[in-house]
PDB file of C-alpha atoms in Angstrom:
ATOM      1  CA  UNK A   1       0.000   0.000   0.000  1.00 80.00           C
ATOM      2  CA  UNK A   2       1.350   3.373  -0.956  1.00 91.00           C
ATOM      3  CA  UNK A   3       0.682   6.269   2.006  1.00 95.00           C
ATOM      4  CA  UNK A   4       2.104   9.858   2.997  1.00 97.00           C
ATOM      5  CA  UNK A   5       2.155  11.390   5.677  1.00 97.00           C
ATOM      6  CA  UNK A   6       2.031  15.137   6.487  1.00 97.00           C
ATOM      7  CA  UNK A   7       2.363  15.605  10.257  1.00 96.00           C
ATOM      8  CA  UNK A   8       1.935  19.241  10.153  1.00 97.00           C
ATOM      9  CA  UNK A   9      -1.370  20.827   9.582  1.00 96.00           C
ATOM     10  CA  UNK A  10      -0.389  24.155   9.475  1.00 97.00           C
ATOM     11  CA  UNK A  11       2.587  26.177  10.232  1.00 97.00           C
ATOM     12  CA  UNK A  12       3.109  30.157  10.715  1.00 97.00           C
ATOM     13  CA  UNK A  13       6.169  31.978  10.935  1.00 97.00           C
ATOM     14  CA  UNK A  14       7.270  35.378  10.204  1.00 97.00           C
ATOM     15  CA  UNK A  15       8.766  36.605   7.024  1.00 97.00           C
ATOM     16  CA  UNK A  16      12.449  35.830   6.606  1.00 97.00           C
ATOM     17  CA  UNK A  17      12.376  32.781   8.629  1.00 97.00           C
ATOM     18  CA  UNK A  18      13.449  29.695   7.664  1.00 97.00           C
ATOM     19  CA  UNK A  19      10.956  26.441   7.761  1.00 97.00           C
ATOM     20  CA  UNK A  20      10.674  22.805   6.915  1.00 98.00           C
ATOM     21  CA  UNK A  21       8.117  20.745   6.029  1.00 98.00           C
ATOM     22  CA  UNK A  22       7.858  17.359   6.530  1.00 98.00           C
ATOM     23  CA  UNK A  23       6.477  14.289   4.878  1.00 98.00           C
ATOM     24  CA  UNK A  24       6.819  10.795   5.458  1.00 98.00           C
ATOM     25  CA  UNK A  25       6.046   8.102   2.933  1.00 97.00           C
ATOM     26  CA  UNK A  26       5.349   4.341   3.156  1.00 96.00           C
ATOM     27  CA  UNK A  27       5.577   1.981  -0.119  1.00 94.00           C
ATOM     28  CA  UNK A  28       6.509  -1.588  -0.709  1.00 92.00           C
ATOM     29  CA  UNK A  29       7.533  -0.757  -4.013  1.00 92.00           C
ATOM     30  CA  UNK A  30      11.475  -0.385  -4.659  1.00 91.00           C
ATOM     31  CA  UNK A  31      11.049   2.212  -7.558  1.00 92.00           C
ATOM     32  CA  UNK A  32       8.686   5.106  -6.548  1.00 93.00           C
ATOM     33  CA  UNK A  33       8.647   8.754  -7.088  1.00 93.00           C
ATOM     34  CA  UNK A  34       7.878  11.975  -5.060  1.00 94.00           C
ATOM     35  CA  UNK A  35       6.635  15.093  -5.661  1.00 94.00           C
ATOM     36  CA  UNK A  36       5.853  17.825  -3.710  1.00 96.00           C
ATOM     37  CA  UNK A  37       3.128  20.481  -5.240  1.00 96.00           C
ATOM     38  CA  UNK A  38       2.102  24.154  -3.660  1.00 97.00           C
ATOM     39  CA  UNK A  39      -1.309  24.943  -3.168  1.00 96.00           C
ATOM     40  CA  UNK A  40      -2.129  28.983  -3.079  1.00 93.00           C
ATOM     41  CA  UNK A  41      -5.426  30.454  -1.987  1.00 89.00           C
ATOM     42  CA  UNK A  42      -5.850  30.647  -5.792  1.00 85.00           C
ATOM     43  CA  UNK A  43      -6.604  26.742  -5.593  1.00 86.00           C
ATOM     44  CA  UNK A  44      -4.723  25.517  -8.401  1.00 89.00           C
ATOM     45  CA  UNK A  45      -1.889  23.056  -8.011  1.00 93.00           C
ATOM     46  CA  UNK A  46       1.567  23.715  -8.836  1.00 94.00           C
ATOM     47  CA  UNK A  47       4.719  21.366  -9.285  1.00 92.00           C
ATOM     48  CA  UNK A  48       7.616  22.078  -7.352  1.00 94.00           C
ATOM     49  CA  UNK A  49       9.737  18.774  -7.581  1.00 92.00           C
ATOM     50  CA  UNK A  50       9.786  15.326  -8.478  1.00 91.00           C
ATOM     51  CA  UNK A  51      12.412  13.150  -7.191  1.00 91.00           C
ATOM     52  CA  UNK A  52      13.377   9.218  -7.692  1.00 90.00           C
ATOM     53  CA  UNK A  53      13.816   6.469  -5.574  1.00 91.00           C
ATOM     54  CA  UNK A  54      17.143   5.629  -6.427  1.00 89.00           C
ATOM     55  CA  UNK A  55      18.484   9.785  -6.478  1.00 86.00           C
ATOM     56  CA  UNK A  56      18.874  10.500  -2.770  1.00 83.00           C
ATOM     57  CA  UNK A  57      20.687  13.403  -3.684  1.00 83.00           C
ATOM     58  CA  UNK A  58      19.580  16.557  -1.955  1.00 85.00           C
ATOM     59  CA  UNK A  59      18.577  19.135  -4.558  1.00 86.00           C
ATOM     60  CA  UNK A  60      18.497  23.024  -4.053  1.00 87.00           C
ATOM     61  CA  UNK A  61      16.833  25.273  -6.206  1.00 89.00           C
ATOM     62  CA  UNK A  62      16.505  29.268  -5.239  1.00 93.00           C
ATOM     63  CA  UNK A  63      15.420  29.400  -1.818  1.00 94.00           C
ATOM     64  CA  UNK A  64      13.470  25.954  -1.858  1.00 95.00           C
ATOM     65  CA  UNK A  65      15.369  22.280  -0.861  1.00 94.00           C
ATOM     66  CA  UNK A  66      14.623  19.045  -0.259  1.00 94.00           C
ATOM     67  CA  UNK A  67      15.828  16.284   1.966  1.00 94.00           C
ATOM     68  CA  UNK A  68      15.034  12.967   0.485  1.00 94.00           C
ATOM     69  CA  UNK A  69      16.197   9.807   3.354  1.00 93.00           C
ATOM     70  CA  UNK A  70      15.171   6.526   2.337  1.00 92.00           C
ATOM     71  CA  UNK A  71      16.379   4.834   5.785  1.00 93.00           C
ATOM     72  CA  UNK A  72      13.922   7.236   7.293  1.00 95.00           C
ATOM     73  CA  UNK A  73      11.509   7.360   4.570  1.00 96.00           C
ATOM     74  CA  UNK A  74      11.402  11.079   4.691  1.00 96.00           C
ATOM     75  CA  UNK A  75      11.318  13.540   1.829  1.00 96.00           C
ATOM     76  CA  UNK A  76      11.233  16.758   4.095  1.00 96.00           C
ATOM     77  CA  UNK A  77      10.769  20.198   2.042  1.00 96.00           C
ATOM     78  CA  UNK A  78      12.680  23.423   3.370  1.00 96.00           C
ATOM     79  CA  UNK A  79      11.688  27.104   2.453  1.00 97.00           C
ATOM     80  CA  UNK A  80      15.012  29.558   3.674  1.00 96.00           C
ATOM     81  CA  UNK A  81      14.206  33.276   4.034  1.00 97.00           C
ATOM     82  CA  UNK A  82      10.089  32.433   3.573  1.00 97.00           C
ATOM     83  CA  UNK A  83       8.450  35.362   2.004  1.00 97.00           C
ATOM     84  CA  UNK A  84       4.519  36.172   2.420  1.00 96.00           C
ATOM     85  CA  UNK A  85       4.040  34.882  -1.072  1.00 95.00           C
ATOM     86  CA  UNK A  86       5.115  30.981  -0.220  1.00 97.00           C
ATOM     87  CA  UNK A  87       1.608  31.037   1.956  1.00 97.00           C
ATOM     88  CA  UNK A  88      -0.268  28.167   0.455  1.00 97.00           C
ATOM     89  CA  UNK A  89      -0.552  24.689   1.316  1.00 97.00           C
ATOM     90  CA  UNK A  90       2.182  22.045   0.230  1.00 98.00           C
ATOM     91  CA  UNK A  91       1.392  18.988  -0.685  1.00 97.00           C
ATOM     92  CA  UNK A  92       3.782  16.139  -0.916  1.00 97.00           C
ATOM     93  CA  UNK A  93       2.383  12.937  -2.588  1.00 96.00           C
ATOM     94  CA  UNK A  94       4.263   9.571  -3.972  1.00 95.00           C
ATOM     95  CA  UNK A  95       4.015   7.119  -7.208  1.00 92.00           C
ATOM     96  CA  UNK A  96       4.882   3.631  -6.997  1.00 89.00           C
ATOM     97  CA  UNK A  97       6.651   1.322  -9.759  1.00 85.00           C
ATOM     98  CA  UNK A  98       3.250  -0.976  -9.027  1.00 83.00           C
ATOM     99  CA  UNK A  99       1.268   2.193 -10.808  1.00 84.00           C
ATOM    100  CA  UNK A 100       3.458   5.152 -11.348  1.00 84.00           C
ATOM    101  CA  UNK A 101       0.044   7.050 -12.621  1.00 86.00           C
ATOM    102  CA  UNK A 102      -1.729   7.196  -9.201  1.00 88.00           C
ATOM    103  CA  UNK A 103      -0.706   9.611  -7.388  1.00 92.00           C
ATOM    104  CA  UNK A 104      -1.062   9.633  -3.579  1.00 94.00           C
ATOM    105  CA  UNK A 105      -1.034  12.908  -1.606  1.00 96.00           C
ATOM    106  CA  UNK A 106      -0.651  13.751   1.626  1.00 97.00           C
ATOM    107  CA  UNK A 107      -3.258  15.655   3.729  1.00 96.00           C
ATOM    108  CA  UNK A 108      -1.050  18.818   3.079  1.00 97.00           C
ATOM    109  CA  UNK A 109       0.874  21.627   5.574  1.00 98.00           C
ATOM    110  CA  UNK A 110      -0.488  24.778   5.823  1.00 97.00           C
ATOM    111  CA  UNK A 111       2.045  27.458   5.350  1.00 98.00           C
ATOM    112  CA  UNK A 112       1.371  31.292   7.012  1.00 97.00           C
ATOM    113  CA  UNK A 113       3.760  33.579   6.102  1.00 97.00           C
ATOM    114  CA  UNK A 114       3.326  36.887   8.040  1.00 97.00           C
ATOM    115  CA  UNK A 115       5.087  39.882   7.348  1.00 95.00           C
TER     116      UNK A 115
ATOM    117  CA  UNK B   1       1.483  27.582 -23.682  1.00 56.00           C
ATOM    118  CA  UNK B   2      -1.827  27.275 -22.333  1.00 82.00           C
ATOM    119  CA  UNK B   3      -2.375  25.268 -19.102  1.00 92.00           C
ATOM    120  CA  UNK B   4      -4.847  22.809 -18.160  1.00 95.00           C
ATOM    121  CA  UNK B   5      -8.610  24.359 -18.217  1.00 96.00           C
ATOM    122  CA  UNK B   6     -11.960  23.058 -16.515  1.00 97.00           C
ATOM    123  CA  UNK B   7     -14.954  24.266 -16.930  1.00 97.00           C
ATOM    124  CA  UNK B   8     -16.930  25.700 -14.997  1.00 97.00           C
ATOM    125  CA  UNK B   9     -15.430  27.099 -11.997  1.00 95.00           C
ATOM    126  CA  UNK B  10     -18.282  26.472  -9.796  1.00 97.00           C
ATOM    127  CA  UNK B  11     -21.026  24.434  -9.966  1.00 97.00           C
ATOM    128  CA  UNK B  12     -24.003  23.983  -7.562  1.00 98.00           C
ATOM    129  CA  UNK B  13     -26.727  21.686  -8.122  1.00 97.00           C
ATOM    130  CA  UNK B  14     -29.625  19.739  -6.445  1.00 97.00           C
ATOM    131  CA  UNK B  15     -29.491  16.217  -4.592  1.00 97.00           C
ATOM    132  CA  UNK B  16     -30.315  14.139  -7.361  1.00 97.00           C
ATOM    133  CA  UNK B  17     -29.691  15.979 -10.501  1.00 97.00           C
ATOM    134  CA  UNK B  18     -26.852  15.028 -13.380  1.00 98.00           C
ATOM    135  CA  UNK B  19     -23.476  17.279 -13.924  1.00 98.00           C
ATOM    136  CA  UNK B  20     -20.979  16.981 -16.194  1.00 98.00           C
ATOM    137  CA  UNK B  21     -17.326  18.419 -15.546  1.00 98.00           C
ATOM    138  CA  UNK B  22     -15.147  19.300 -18.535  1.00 98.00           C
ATOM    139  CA  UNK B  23     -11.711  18.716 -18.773  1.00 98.00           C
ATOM    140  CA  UNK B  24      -9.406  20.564 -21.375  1.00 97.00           C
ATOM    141  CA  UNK B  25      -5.707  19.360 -21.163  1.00 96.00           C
ATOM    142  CA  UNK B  26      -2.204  20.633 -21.954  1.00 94.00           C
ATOM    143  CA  UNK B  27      -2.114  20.315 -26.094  1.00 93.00           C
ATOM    144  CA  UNK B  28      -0.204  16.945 -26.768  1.00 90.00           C
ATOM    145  CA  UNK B  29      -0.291  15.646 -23.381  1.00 92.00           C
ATOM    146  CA  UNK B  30      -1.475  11.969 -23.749  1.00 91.00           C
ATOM    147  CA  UNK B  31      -2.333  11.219 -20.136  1.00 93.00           C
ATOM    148  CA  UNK B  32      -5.219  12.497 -18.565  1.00 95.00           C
ATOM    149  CA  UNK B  33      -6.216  12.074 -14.259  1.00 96.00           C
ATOM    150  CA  UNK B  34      -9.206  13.056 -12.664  1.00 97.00           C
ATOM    151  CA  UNK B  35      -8.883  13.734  -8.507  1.00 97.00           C
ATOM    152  CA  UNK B  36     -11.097  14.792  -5.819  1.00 97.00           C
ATOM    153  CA  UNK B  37     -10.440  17.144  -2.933  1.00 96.00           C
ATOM    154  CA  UNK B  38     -12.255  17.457  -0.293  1.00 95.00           C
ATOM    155  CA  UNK B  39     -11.998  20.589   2.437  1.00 91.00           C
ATOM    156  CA  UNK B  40      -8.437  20.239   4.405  1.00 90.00           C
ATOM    157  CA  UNK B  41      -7.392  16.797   2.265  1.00 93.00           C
ATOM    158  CA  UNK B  42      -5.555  16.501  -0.605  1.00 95.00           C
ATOM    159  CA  UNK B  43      -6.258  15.210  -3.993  1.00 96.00           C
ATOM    160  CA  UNK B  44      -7.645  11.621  -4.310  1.00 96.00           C
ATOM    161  CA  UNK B  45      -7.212   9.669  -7.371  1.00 95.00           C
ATOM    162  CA  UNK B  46     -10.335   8.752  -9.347  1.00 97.00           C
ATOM    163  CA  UNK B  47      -9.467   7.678 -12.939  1.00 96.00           C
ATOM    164  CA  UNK B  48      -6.669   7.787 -15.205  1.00 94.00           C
ATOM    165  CA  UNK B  49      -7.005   7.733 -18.919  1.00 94.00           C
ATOM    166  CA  UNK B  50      -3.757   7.067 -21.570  1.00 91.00           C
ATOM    167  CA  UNK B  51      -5.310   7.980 -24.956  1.00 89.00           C
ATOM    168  CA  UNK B  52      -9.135   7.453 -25.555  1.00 91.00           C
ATOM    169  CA  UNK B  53      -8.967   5.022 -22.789  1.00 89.00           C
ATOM    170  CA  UNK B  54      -8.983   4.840 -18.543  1.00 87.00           C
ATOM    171  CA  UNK B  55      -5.982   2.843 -17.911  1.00 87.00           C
ATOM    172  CA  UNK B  56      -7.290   2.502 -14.388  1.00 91.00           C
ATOM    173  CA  UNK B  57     -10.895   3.855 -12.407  1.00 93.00           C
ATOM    174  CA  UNK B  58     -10.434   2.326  -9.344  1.00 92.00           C
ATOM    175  CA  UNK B  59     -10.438   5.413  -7.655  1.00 94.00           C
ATOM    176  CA  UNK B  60     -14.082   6.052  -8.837  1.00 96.00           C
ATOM    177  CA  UNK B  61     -16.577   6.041  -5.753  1.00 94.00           C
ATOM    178  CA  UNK B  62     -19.435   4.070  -7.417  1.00 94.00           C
ATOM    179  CA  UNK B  63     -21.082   3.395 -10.539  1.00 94.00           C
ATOM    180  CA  UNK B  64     -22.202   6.952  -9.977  1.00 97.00           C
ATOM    181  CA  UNK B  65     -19.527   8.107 -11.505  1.00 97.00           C
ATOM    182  CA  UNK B  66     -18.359   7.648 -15.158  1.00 96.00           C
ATOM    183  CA  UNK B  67     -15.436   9.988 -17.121  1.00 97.00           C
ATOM    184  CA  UNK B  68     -15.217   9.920 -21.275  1.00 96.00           C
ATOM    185  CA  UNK B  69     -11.973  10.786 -23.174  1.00 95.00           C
ATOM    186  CA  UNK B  70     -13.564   9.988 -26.646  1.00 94.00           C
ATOM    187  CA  UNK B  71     -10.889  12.062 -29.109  1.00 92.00           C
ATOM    188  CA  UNK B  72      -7.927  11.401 -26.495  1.00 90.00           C
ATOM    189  CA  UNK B  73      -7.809  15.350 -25.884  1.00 93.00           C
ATOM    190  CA  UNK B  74     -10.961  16.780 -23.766  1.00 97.00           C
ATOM    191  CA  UNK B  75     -12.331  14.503 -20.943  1.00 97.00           C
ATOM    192  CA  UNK B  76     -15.691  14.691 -19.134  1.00 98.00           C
ATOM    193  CA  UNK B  77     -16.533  13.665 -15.767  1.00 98.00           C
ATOM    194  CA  UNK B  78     -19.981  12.398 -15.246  1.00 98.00           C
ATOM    195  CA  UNK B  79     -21.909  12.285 -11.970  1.00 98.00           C
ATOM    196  CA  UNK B  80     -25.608  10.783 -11.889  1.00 97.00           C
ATOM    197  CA  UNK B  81     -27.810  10.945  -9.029  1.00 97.00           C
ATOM    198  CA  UNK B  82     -25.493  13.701  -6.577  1.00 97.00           C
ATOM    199  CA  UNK B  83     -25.484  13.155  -3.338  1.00 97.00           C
ATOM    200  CA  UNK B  84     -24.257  15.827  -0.694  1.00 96.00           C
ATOM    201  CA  UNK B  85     -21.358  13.738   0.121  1.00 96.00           C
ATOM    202  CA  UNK B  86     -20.268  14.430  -3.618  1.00 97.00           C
ATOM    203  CA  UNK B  87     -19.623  17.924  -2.864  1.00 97.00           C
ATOM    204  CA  UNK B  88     -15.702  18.676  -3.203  1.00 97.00           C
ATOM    205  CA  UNK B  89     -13.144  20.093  -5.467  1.00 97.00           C
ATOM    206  CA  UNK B  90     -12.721  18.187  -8.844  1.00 98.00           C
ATOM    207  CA  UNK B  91      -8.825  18.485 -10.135  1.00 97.00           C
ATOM    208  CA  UNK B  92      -8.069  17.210 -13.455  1.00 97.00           C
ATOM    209  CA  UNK B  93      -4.302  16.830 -14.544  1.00 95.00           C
ATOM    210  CA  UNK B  94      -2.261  16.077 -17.427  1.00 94.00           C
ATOM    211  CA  UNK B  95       0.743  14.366 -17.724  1.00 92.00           C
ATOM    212  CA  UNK B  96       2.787  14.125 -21.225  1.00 89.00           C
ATOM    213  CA  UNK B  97       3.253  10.492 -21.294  1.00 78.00           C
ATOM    214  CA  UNK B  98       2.097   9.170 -17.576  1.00 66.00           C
ATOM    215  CA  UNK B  99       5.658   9.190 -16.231  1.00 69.00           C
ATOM    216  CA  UNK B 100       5.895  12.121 -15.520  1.00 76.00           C
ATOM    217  CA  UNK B 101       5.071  15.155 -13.592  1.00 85.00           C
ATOM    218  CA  UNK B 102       0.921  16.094 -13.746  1.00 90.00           C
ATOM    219  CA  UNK B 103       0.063  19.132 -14.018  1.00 93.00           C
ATOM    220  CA  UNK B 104      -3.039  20.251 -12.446  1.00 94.00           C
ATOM    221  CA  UNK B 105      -6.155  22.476 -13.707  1.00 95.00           C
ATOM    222  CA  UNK B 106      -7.372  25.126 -11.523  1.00 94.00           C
ATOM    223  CA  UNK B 107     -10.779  22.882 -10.613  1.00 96.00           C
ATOM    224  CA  UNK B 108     -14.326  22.438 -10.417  1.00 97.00           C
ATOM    225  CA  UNK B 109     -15.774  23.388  -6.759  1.00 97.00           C
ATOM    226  CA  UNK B 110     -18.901  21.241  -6.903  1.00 98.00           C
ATOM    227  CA  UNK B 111     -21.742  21.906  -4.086  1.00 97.00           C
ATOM    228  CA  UNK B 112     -24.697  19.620  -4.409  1.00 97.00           C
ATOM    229  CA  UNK B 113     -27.324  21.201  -1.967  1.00 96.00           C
TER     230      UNK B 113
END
């Protein structure tokens, strides 16, 4: 069975801070994928990241990383220097080699950014 | 290039009555997915369609619910008979060959009073 789990129902900090977002995943397949996707009050879902099973490299892009640990099955998401526009909720979801075409998502973080 | 589209926006109907949701993908994107979200959850899957056909609806509630992709491009979702409980966000995405990344429409909010 393929399941994620987002701890974190919602989150505030103030703007400049840094904060991490975490998702845990449980699959029995050996080939899966991850994503994580923002959702802003606008509704409409946008990619961030996909990453492979067998890549644990940590990836950086602008002010967004991620943390993918297979021993801990983790595939945490970190915002540095959060600005009022990354408010939205993040969703983290996973594909499995078993049916890479069904996606399953977390129940999503809640982000606040205030200024 | 232009994005996913659904139409419409909103939708409210009556306990009982038929709606159709329309689906218009990214141009050339063969895979098609149809999710619902529900307040505070995230997407579930419903059906997934490769082409003209679903590759897999186990995701779809009940025989309630039906989805077409009959020229492989647009896609309708079909609900007979709403029920209350049917009321939720409907997401469709596209994919470019269903190994990849979806990309998601901006959605359907569908209250069935």
């Amino acid at each position: 069975a393929q399941k994620v789990t987002q701890a974190q129902t919602e989150i505030s900090v103030v703007e400049k801070e840094d904060v991490t977002l975490d998702c845990v995943y449980e699959t029995r397949d050996t080939t899966y994928y991850l994503f994580w996707y923002k959702q802003p009050p606008s509704g409409e879902l946008v990619f961030l990241i996909r990453r492979n099973s067998f890549d644990e490299q940590n990836e950086i892009s602008g002010r967004y990383s991620w943390n993918f640990q297979k021993s801990t099955s983790s595939f945490n998401f970190t915002i540095t220097a959060s600005q009022v526009v990354d408010s939205a909720v993040y969703f983290c979801a996973l594909s499995g080699r078993s049916n890479f075409n069904k996606f399953y998502f977390g129940s999503g973080t809640k982000l606040n950014v205030k200024p | 290039g232009a994005g996913v589209s659904q139409t419409p926006s909103n939708k409210v109907t009556e306990k009982g009555k038929y709606v159709e949701l329309r689906c218009d993908p990214i141009s050339g994107h063969t895979a098609l997915y149809w999710y619902r979200q529900s307040l505070g959850q995230g997407p579930e899957f419903l059906i997934y369609f490769q082409g003209t056909g679903a590759a897999d609806d186990s995701g779809l509630p009940n025989d309630r619910f039906f989805a077409v992709r009959p020229e492989g491009s647009v896609s309708t979702l079909k609900i007979q008979r709403t029920e209350r409980g049917d009321s939720a966000v409907y997401l469709c995405a596209s994919s470019a060959d269903g190994y990849n990344e979806q990309f998601f429409g901006p959605g359907t909010r569908l209250t069935v009073l």
